[in-house]
Each structure stands twice: as structure tokens, then as C-alpha cells.
């Protein structure tokens, strides 16, 4: 049996991997079911019901407004000209229609949510895959059989990436297909063009990259620390320090571009191709729309460069420690 085959079997046969993947799939299934049953396709019947509700709401608000106006006029010396008077044009039937799933408008958020959940799963599985080998002594036994350190670690990483790629592609295809069906039965696919489908495909490919990066970082951190807990500790520390602590301190200090220091900003920029942040601490800039804060746009190549740099540091360090540290 080849080393790659053995590592693939070791990864897929682990009970933790199976149960964790199953848990993530259950969460995704719950989201999909809730979205399916909370939406309803617009029909002539639902439109007629919405028209009736709009008329009823208008009559009710008209009565309330008239009552308040009369009460105002009954009070001597009070100016009642500013009281709001509802008009029928303000009550459109579309406002009273049940939720309807528009694939083009809503699937982007769901694609980002899928990538985020799968990335968390990839990080944890990647960390436990190599961390358990170090803490149990399995890595040392394996190196007695295959003393090529970098080849062993690289093969483990390759097996992890192939498994994560296969799982992500299958889940993403099922996710897209289910919500396309949801839109067909309980919403609309009318606005979907070939360009829109291509855009969502590219977004899901960027989501696949996020999943793989998360898996590699979890794997690398656990390999550097030779324990799963090291990767988990670093992840918690980064979230606490950079997402909450650093953001709070920079906001209190009036620093510029505070959002640029937060991890979600770069993830959103990567998934949505760009993200605009505003500097609320700087003097505003006059424009035809008024006085607005200066802005900075983070593009997906910028975000990709940051992720690539982090990836290179983590994997480079993991490979260096694997080659130079004692295996004890």
C-alpha cells in the first residue's frame, strides 16, 4: 500500500472526521430546509391576498391618523399641520407578499455561509489529523517505517487537500442544486443569466480556496506545535485579539481604517471580489451626495495576497520544524 493511500484511509476512517463532517452536513441541511419552507412562490392568489392586506393596513392607519389629528385639534393652541396623513400609494401589495426566494439576489449570502462553515470544518479536521498523530506517538512510529520527514508530512497534507476538495465540490454542487430547486418551486430563477451562473461558480471556487487555506493553516499550526490544542489555541487567540481586542483598541484610539485590521473584512473582499471600508475618524470629503468619509477598497487580489503570505509562513515553518526538530 502506498503512503498516500494509507494516509487517505487514515483520514477518512477516523471517527472524529466522520462525526464532524456529519455534524456540519446536518447544520447545512437544517439551513436548507428552513429556507425552503420559509419561502413561497408568488402567485395570483398570494398577490390578491397581499392586495387585501395592503388595503386593510391602509384603512387601519388612516383611522388611527384621523383620530390623532382630531385629538390634536381639540387641544387649544396646538399646531397640528405636521401630522402624517397616510396615502394609498404608500401601501403596495409587494410589501405584504410572503417571502419568495430570488436565487440571484440571495444565493450569494448562502454561498459565503457555506464556505465559512466548511472552512471551520477544514481547519478543525486538518488540525486533528496531524495533531493526533503527534500526541499519540503515531508520527514517530510512521517515521521509523518511512524516515523521509518532509515526504511524510507533505503526503499527509496532500491527502487532506484532496479529501477536502472532493467533499467541498460535492457539497457545493448539492447546495447550489437544492437552492436552484427552491427558487424554482418557492421563488424565482427568472433573473439568472449565463453571466450570473458563471459569477456564482467563480464565487464557489473562491469558497473552495478558503476551505483549503483553512485546512492547510489548521494542519500547519498543529504540526508546528505537535498537538491539536496548539492550532485551536492560536485560532481562539487570533479571534479574540484581532477580531475583538485589536478592533476595540483601534476604535478607541481613533485609528484610520479600523476594518482593514479585521479578518472578516478580507474574507468578504475575497468572496465578493471587493469590499469598501470607510474611515470615520478622518475629516469628511465633499461630494455631490454631501459630506462623506474617505473610503478604501480592498480587492480580491489584495485579499488573496494576504492569504497566500499567511499560508506560506505557516507551511514554511511547519516544514522547517519537521526537518530540523528532534522527533521525540
Tab-separated table of C-alpha atoms in Angstrom:
chain	number	residue	atom	x	y	z
A	1	UNK	CA	0.000	0.000	0.000
A	2	UNK	CA	1.375	3.432	-0.933
A	3	UNK	CA	1.916	6.139	1.649
A	4	UNK	CA	-0.741	8.370	0.040
A	5	UNK	CA	-3.346	5.589	0.126
A	6	UNK	CA	-2.530	4.831	3.753
A	7	UNK	CA	-2.864	8.487	4.743
A	8	UNK	CA	-6.145	8.826	2.863
A	9	UNK	CA	-7.553	5.779	4.650
A	10	UNK	CA	-6.305	7.073	7.971
A	11	UNK	CA	-8.050	10.404	7.398
A	12	UNK	CA	-11.367	9.032	6.163
A	13	UNK	CA	-11.587	6.204	8.703
A	14	UNK	CA	-11.147	8.461	11.748
A	15	UNK	CA	-14.356	8.613	13.784
A	16	UNK	CA	-13.791	12.269	14.634
A	17	UNK	CA	-13.595	13.169	10.945
A	18	UNK	CA	-16.765	11.271	10.111
A	19	UNK	CA	-18.800	12.638	13.007
A	20	UNK	CA	-17.600	16.202	12.468
A	21	UNK	CA	-18.423	16.106	8.759
A	22	UNK	CA	-21.810	14.592	9.581
A	23	UNK	CA	-22.485	17.386	12.087
A	24	UNK	CA	-21.665	20.075	9.522
A	25	UNK	CA	-23.900	18.375	6.947
A	26	UNK	CA	-26.764	18.286	9.456
A	27	UNK	CA	-26.383	22.026	10.081
A	28	UNK	CA	-26.356	22.724	6.337
A	29	UNK	CA	-29.405	20.521	5.829
A	30	UNK	CA	-31.250	22.373	8.593
A	31	UNK	CA	-30.487	25.723	6.941
A	32	UNK	CA	-31.678	24.424	3.577
A	33	UNK	CA	-34.938	23.025	4.979
A	34	UNK	CA	-35.724	26.233	6.865
A	35	UNK	CA	-35.078	28.313	3.743
A	36	UNK	CA	-37.298	26.026	1.663
A	37	UNK	CA	-40.312	26.160	3.958
A	38	UNK	CA	-39.970	29.855	4.875
A	39	UNK	CA	-40.384	30.974	1.257
A	40	UNK	CA	-43.372	30.851	-1.051
A	41	UNK	CA	-43.747	31.356	-4.781
A	42	UNK	CA	-45.690	34.465	-5.802
A	43	UNK	CA	-48.979	33.502	-7.459
A	44	UNK	CA	-52.144	35.405	-8.455
A	45	UNK	CA	-53.735	34.117	-5.261
A	46	UNK	CA	-50.937	35.362	-2.961
A	47	UNK	CA	-50.935	38.683	-4.831
A	48	UNK	CA	-54.694	39.051	-4.258
A	49	UNK	CA	-54.225	38.308	-0.559
A	50	UNK	CA	-51.415	40.890	-0.393
A	51	UNK	CA	-53.652	43.499	-2.069
A	52	UNK	CA	-56.333	42.843	0.544
A	53	UNK	CA	-53.844	43.132	3.405
A	54	UNK	CA	-52.435	46.358	1.969
A	55	UNK	CA	-55.925	47.862	1.777
A	56	UNK	CA	-56.745	46.752	5.330
A	57	UNK	CA	-53.498	48.214	6.682
A	58	UNK	CA	-54.136	51.492	4.862
A	59	UNK	CA	-57.649	51.788	6.308
A	60	UNK	CA	-56.385	50.977	9.793
A	61	UNK	CA	-53.567	53.545	9.670
A	62	UNK	CA	-55.936	56.111	8.137
A	63	UNK	CA	-58.347	55.696	11.054
A	64	UNK	CA	-55.531	55.999	13.608
A	65	UNK	CA	-54.126	59.112	11.913
A	66	UNK	CA	-57.557	60.735	11.765
A	67	UNK	CA	-58.156	60.006	15.445
A	68	UNK	CA	-54.784	61.508	16.432
A	69	UNK	CA	-55.419	64.587	14.275
A	70	UNK	CA	-58.817	65.219	15.866
A	71	UNK	CA	-57.342	64.796	19.349
A	72	UNK	CA	-54.663	67.328	18.433
A	73	UNK	CA	-57.191	69.845	17.114
A	74	UNK	CA	-59.156	69.505	20.337
A	75	UNK	CA	-56.195	70.868	22.299
A	76	UNK	CA	-56.215	74.693	22.137
A	77	UNK	CA	-53.212	76.417	20.584
A	78	UNK	CA	-51.520	73.248	19.290
A	79	UNK	CA	-50.082	73.118	15.767
A	80	UNK	CA	-51.470	70.038	14.010
A	81	UNK	CA	-50.156	70.687	10.498
A	82	UNK	CA	-47.221	68.289	10.878
A	83	UNK	CA	-49.316	65.179	11.460
A	84	UNK	CA	-48.704	62.375	8.984
A	85	UNK	CA	-51.569	61.527	6.647
A	86	UNK	CA	-51.315	58.065	5.041
A	87	UNK	CA	-51.907	57.729	1.310
A	88	UNK	CA	-52.913	54.616	-0.586
A	89	UNK	CA	-49.780	54.821	-2.763
A	90	UNK	CA	-47.646	54.125	0.322
A	91	UNK	CA	-49.203	50.674	0.741
A	92	UNK	CA	-48.036	48.480	-2.105
A	93	UNK	CA	-49.054	44.845	-2.390
A	94	UNK	CA	-45.392	43.775	-2.737
A	95	UNK	CA	-44.798	44.832	0.875
A	96	UNK	CA	-47.332	42.247	2.075
A	97	UNK	CA	-46.285	39.308	-0.058
A	98	UNK	CA	-44.790	36.285	1.758
A	99	UNK	CA	-41.003	35.814	1.389
A	100	UNK	CA	-40.067	34.498	-2.041
A	101	UNK	CA	-36.603	33.104	-2.778
A	102	UNK	CA	-34.901	35.067	-5.542
A	103	UNK	CA	-31.849	32.988	-6.450
A	104	UNK	CA	-29.819	35.831	-7.944
A	105	UNK	CA	-30.439	38.176	-5.009
A	106	UNK	CA	-29.995	35.727	-2.128
A	107	UNK	CA	-27.724	32.860	-3.141
A	108	UNK	CA	-24.525	34.883	-2.757
A	109	UNK	CA	-25.007	35.129	1.014
A	110	UNK	CA	-25.715	31.403	1.193
A	111	UNK	CA	-22.559	30.620	-0.788
A	112	UNK	CA	-20.498	32.667	1.676
A	113	UNK	CA	-22.186	30.898	4.616
A	114	UNK	CA	-21.366	27.520	3.065
A	115	UNK	CA	-17.713	28.474	2.588
A	116	UNK	CA	-17.472	29.722	6.180
A	117	UNK	CA	-18.920	26.523	7.682
A	118	UNK	CA	-16.773	24.275	5.515
A	119	UNK	CA	-13.683	26.372	6.342
A	120	UNK	CA	-14.239	25.871	10.080
A	121	UNK	CA	-14.679	22.150	9.453
A	122	UNK	CA	-11.494	22.052	7.350
A	123	UNK	CA	-9.453	23.876	9.988
A	124	UNK	CA	-10.521	21.508	12.767
A	125	UNK	CA	-10.108	18.338	10.701
A	126	UNK	CA	-6.721	19.486	9.407
A	127	UNK	CA	-5.520	20.254	12.920
A	128	UNK	CA	-6.736	16.994	14.450
A	129	UNK	CA	-5.455	14.898	11.533
A	130	UNK	CA	-1.799	15.692	12.192
A	131	UNK	CA	-2.143	16.761	15.842
A	132	UNK	CA	-3.485	13.368	16.881
A	133	UNK	CA	-0.565	11.676	15.137
A	134	UNK	CA	1.949	13.711	17.137
A	135	UNK	CA	0.238	13.406	20.526
A	136	UNK	CA	-0.393	9.645	20.185
A	137	UNK	CA	3.117	8.812	19.006
A	138	UNK	CA	1.831	7.651	15.626
A	139	UNK	CA	4.060	10.094	13.779
A	140	UNK	CA	7.197	8.708	15.378
A	141	UNK	CA	6.188	5.142	14.503
A	142	UNK	CA	5.433	6.165	10.939
A	143	UNK	CA	8.835	7.809	10.562
A	144	UNK	CA	10.507	4.565	11.608
A	145	UNK	CA	8.831	2.966	8.597
A	146	UNK	CA	9.239	5.962	6.297
A	147	UNK	CA	12.146	8.100	7.569
A	148	UNK	CA	11.635	10.777	4.898
A	149	UNK	CA	10.191	13.510	7.096
A	150	UNK	CA	9.144	16.096	4.512
A	151	UNK	CA	7.685	13.448	2.219
A	152	UNK	CA	5.587	12.052	5.073
A	153	UNK	CA	4.272	15.450	6.109
A	154	UNK	CA	3.704	16.524	2.503
A	155	UNK	CA	1.808	13.315	1.713
A	156	UNK	CA	-0.407	13.799	4.752
A	157	UNK	CA	-1.133	17.338	3.630
A	158	UNK	CA	-1.831	16.174	0.073
A	159	UNK	CA	-4.289	13.543	1.284
A	160	UNK	CA	-6.045	16.181	3.373
A	161	UNK	CA	-6.317	18.652	0.471
A	162	UNK	CA	-7.659	16.057	-1.963
A	163	UNK	CA	-10.284	14.911	0.558
A	164	UNK	CA	-11.336	18.489	1.355
A	165	UNK	CA	-11.533	19.346	-2.349
A	166	UNK	CA	-13.741	16.356	-3.125
A	167	UNK	CA	-16.040	16.987	-0.172
A	168	UNK	CA	-16.346	20.718	-0.896
A	169	UNK	CA	-17.103	20.204	-4.588
A	170	UNK	CA	-19.819	17.640	-3.860
A	171	UNK	CA	-21.417	19.670	-1.069
A	172	UNK	CA	-21.264	22.893	-3.111
A	173	UNK	CA	-22.925	21.193	-6.085
A	174	UNK	CA	-25.678	19.812	-3.858
A	175	UNK	CA	-26.069	23.211	-2.133
A	176	UNK	CA	-26.411	25.035	-5.445
A	177	UNK	CA	-28.786	22.456	-6.866
A	178	UNK	CA	-31.039	22.479	-3.815
A	179	UNK	CA	-31.397	26.239	-3.765
A	180	UNK	CA	-31.957	26.341	-7.511
A	181	UNK	CA	-34.815	23.892	-6.886
A	182	UNK	CA	-36.034	26.056	-4.008
A	183	UNK	CA	-36.053	29.101	-6.265
A	184	UNK	CA	-37.916	27.159	-8.949
A	185	UNK	CA	-40.610	25.916	-6.549
A	186	UNK	CA	-40.752	28.731	-3.988
A	187	UNK	CA	-39.238	31.749	-5.689
A	188	UNK	CA	-37.756	32.768	-8.987
A	189	UNK	CA	-34.924	31.842	-11.336
A	190	UNK	CA	-36.047	34.313	-13.988
A	191	UNK	CA	-33.164	36.761	-13.493
A	192	UNK	CA	-30.458	34.109	-13.833
A	193	UNK	CA	-28.352	34.581	-16.955
A	194	UNK	CA	-25.264	32.708	-18.126
A	195	UNK	CA	-23.162	35.513	-16.664
A	196	UNK	CA	-24.895	35.204	-13.299
A	197	UNK	CA	-24.312	31.434	-13.204
A	198	UNK	CA	-20.651	31.991	-14.073
A	199	UNK	CA	-20.335	34.582	-11.326
A	200	UNK	CA	-21.728	32.168	-8.723
A	201	UNK	CA	-19.445	29.399	-9.997
A	202	UNK	CA	-16.403	31.640	-9.550
A	203	UNK	CA	-17.622	32.602	-6.070
A	204	UNK	CA	-17.865	28.937	-5.132
A	205	UNK	CA	-14.353	28.343	-6.491
A	206	UNK	CA	-13.120	31.153	-4.260
A	207	UNK	CA	-15.015	29.468	-1.424
A	208	UNK	CA	-13.148	26.242	-2.200
A	209	UNK	CA	-9.881	28.178	-1.887
A	210	UNK	CA	-10.976	29.473	1.538
A	211	UNK	CA	-11.725	25.913	2.666
A	212	UNK	CA	-8.342	24.644	1.502
A	213	UNK	CA	-6.464	27.549	3.086
A	214	UNK	CA	-8.251	26.957	6.393
A	215	UNK	CA	-7.408	23.261	6.279
A	216	UNK	CA	-3.752	23.940	5.500
A	217	UNK	CA	-3.437	26.521	8.288
A	218	UNK	CA	-5.004	24.177	10.831
A	219	UNK	CA	-2.716	21.366	9.662
A	220	UNK	CA	0.368	23.586	9.730
A	221	UNK	CA	-0.254	25.064	13.183
A	222	UNK	CA	-0.892	21.627	14.709
A	223	UNK	CA	2.258	20.309	13.068
A	224	UNK	CA	4.347	23.207	14.394
A	225	UNK	CA	3.013	22.759	17.923
A	226	UNK	CA	2.784	18.961	17.594
A	227	UNK	CA	-0.653	18.998	19.206
A	228	UNK	CA	-4.200	19.777	18.096
A	229	UNK	CA	-4.651	22.123	21.043
A	230	UNK	CA	-1.942	24.426	19.694
A	231	UNK	CA	-3.883	25.099	16.496
A	232	UNK	CA	-7.114	25.612	18.440
A	233	UNK	CA	-5.381	27.939	20.888
A	234	UNK	CA	-3.884	30.036	18.101
A	235	UNK	CA	-7.268	30.251	16.365
A	236	UNK	CA	-9.018	31.387	19.543
A	237	UNK	CA	-6.233	33.846	20.286
A	238	UNK	CA	-6.400	35.359	16.814
A	239	UNK	CA	-10.176	35.746	17.011
A	240	UNK	CA	-10.078	37.283	20.478
A	241	UNK	CA	-7.098	39.566	19.831
A	242	UNK	CA	-7.715	40.658	16.237
A	243	UNK	CA	-11.482	40.489	15.969
A	244	UNK	CA	-12.387	41.954	19.337
A	245	UNK	CA	-9.361	43.233	21.236
A	246	UNK	CA	-7.466	44.955	18.427
A	247	UNK	CA	-10.628	46.340	16.860
A	248	UNK	CA	-11.767	47.827	20.150
A	249	UNK	CA	-8.380	49.357	20.934
A	250	UNK	CA	-8.005	50.885	17.459
A	251	UNK	CA	-11.532	52.301	17.585
A	252	UNK	CA	-10.871	53.890	20.971
A	253	UNK	CA	-7.573	55.304	19.689
A	254	UNK	CA	-9.267	56.798	16.625
A	255	UNK	CA	-7.025	54.866	14.225
A	256	UNK	CA	-7.655	55.005	10.490
A	257	UNK	CA	-9.189	52.148	8.529
A	258	UNK	CA	-10.052	50.041	11.563
A	259	UNK	CA	-11.937	47.476	9.481
A	260	UNK	CA	-8.786	46.749	7.485
A	261	UNK	CA	-7.325	45.032	10.568
A	262	UNK	CA	-10.258	42.630	10.955
A	263	UNK	CA	-10.166	39.153	9.412
A	264	UNK	CA	-13.804	39.081	8.159
A	265	UNK	CA	-13.131	42.166	6.048
A	266	UNK	CA	-10.554	40.285	3.985
A	267	UNK	CA	-12.742	37.193	3.733
A	268	UNK	CA	-15.664	39.257	2.439
A	269	UNK	CA	-13.377	41.048	-0.024
A	270	UNK	CA	-12.165	37.688	-1.309
A	271	UNK	CA	-15.624	36.171	-1.671
A	272	UNK	CA	-17.404	39.272	-3.032
A	273	UNK	CA	-14.408	40.400	-5.175
A	274	UNK	CA	-14.178	43.740	-3.344
A	275	UNK	CA	-15.104	45.432	-0.083
A	276	UNK	CA	-15.230	49.144	0.607
A	277	UNK	CA	-14.329	50.430	4.055
A	278	UNK	CA	-14.851	53.953	5.379
A	279	UNK	CA	-12.581	55.974	7.633
A	280	UNK	CA	-14.994	57.576	10.072
A	281	UNK	CA	-12.170	59.123	12.101
A	282	UNK	CA	-10.958	61.323	9.202
A	283	UNK	CA	-12.492	64.615	8.013
A	284	UNK	CA	-15.266	64.043	5.509
A	285	UNK	CA	-14.841	64.560	1.775
A	286	UNK	CA	-17.310	66.774	-0.053
A	287	UNK	CA	-19.089	65.173	-2.994
A	288	UNK	CA	-22.339	65.690	-4.950
A	289	UNK	CA	-24.006	63.432	-2.367
A	290	UNK	CA	-22.804	65.581	0.527
A	291	UNK	CA	-20.008	65.275	3.036
A	292	UNK	CA	-18.842	61.661	3.071
A	293	UNK	CA	-15.977	59.850	4.842
A	294	UNK	CA	-12.937	58.830	2.773
A	295	UNK	CA	-13.102	55.238	1.559
A	296	UNK	CA	-10.674	52.484	0.621
A	297	UNK	CA	-11.499	49.434	-1.490
A	298	UNK	CA	-9.969	46.053	-0.689
A	299	UNK	CA	-9.995	43.852	-3.796
A	300	UNK	CA	-9.897	40.083	-4.070
A	301	UNK	CA	-6.283	40.028	-5.383
A	302	UNK	CA	-5.234	42.009	-2.295
A	303	UNK	CA	-7.056	39.548	-0.045
A	304	UNK	CA	-5.595	36.613	-1.970
A	305	UNK	CA	-2.101	38.009	-1.496
A	306	UNK	CA	-2.598	38.244	2.268
A	307	UNK	CA	-3.908	34.682	2.464
A	308	UNK	CA	-1.026	33.409	0.327
A	309	UNK	CA	1.504	35.134	2.600
A	310	UNK	CA	-0.052	33.626	5.742
A	311	UNK	CA	-0.164	30.236	4.059
A	312	UNK	CA	3.498	30.438	3.045
A	313	UNK	CA	4.601	31.378	6.563
A	314	UNK	CA	2.607	28.610	8.242
A	315	UNK	CA	3.569	25.836	5.811
A	316	UNK	CA	7.178	27.004	5.574
A	317	UNK	CA	7.500	26.968	9.352
A	318	UNK	CA	5.827	23.559	9.603
A	319	UNK	CA	8.203	22.077	7.039
A	320	UNK	CA	11.239	23.691	8.679
A	321	UNK	CA	10.330	22.368	12.139
A	322	UNK	CA	9.599	18.939	10.703
A	323	UNK	CA	13.029	18.815	9.111
A	324	UNK	CA	15.122	20.278	11.902
A	325	UNK	CA	13.485	19.382	15.238
A	326	UNK	CA	14.009	16.110	17.073
A	327	UNK	CA	11.205	13.579	16.736
A	328	UNK	CA	10.592	12.701	20.375
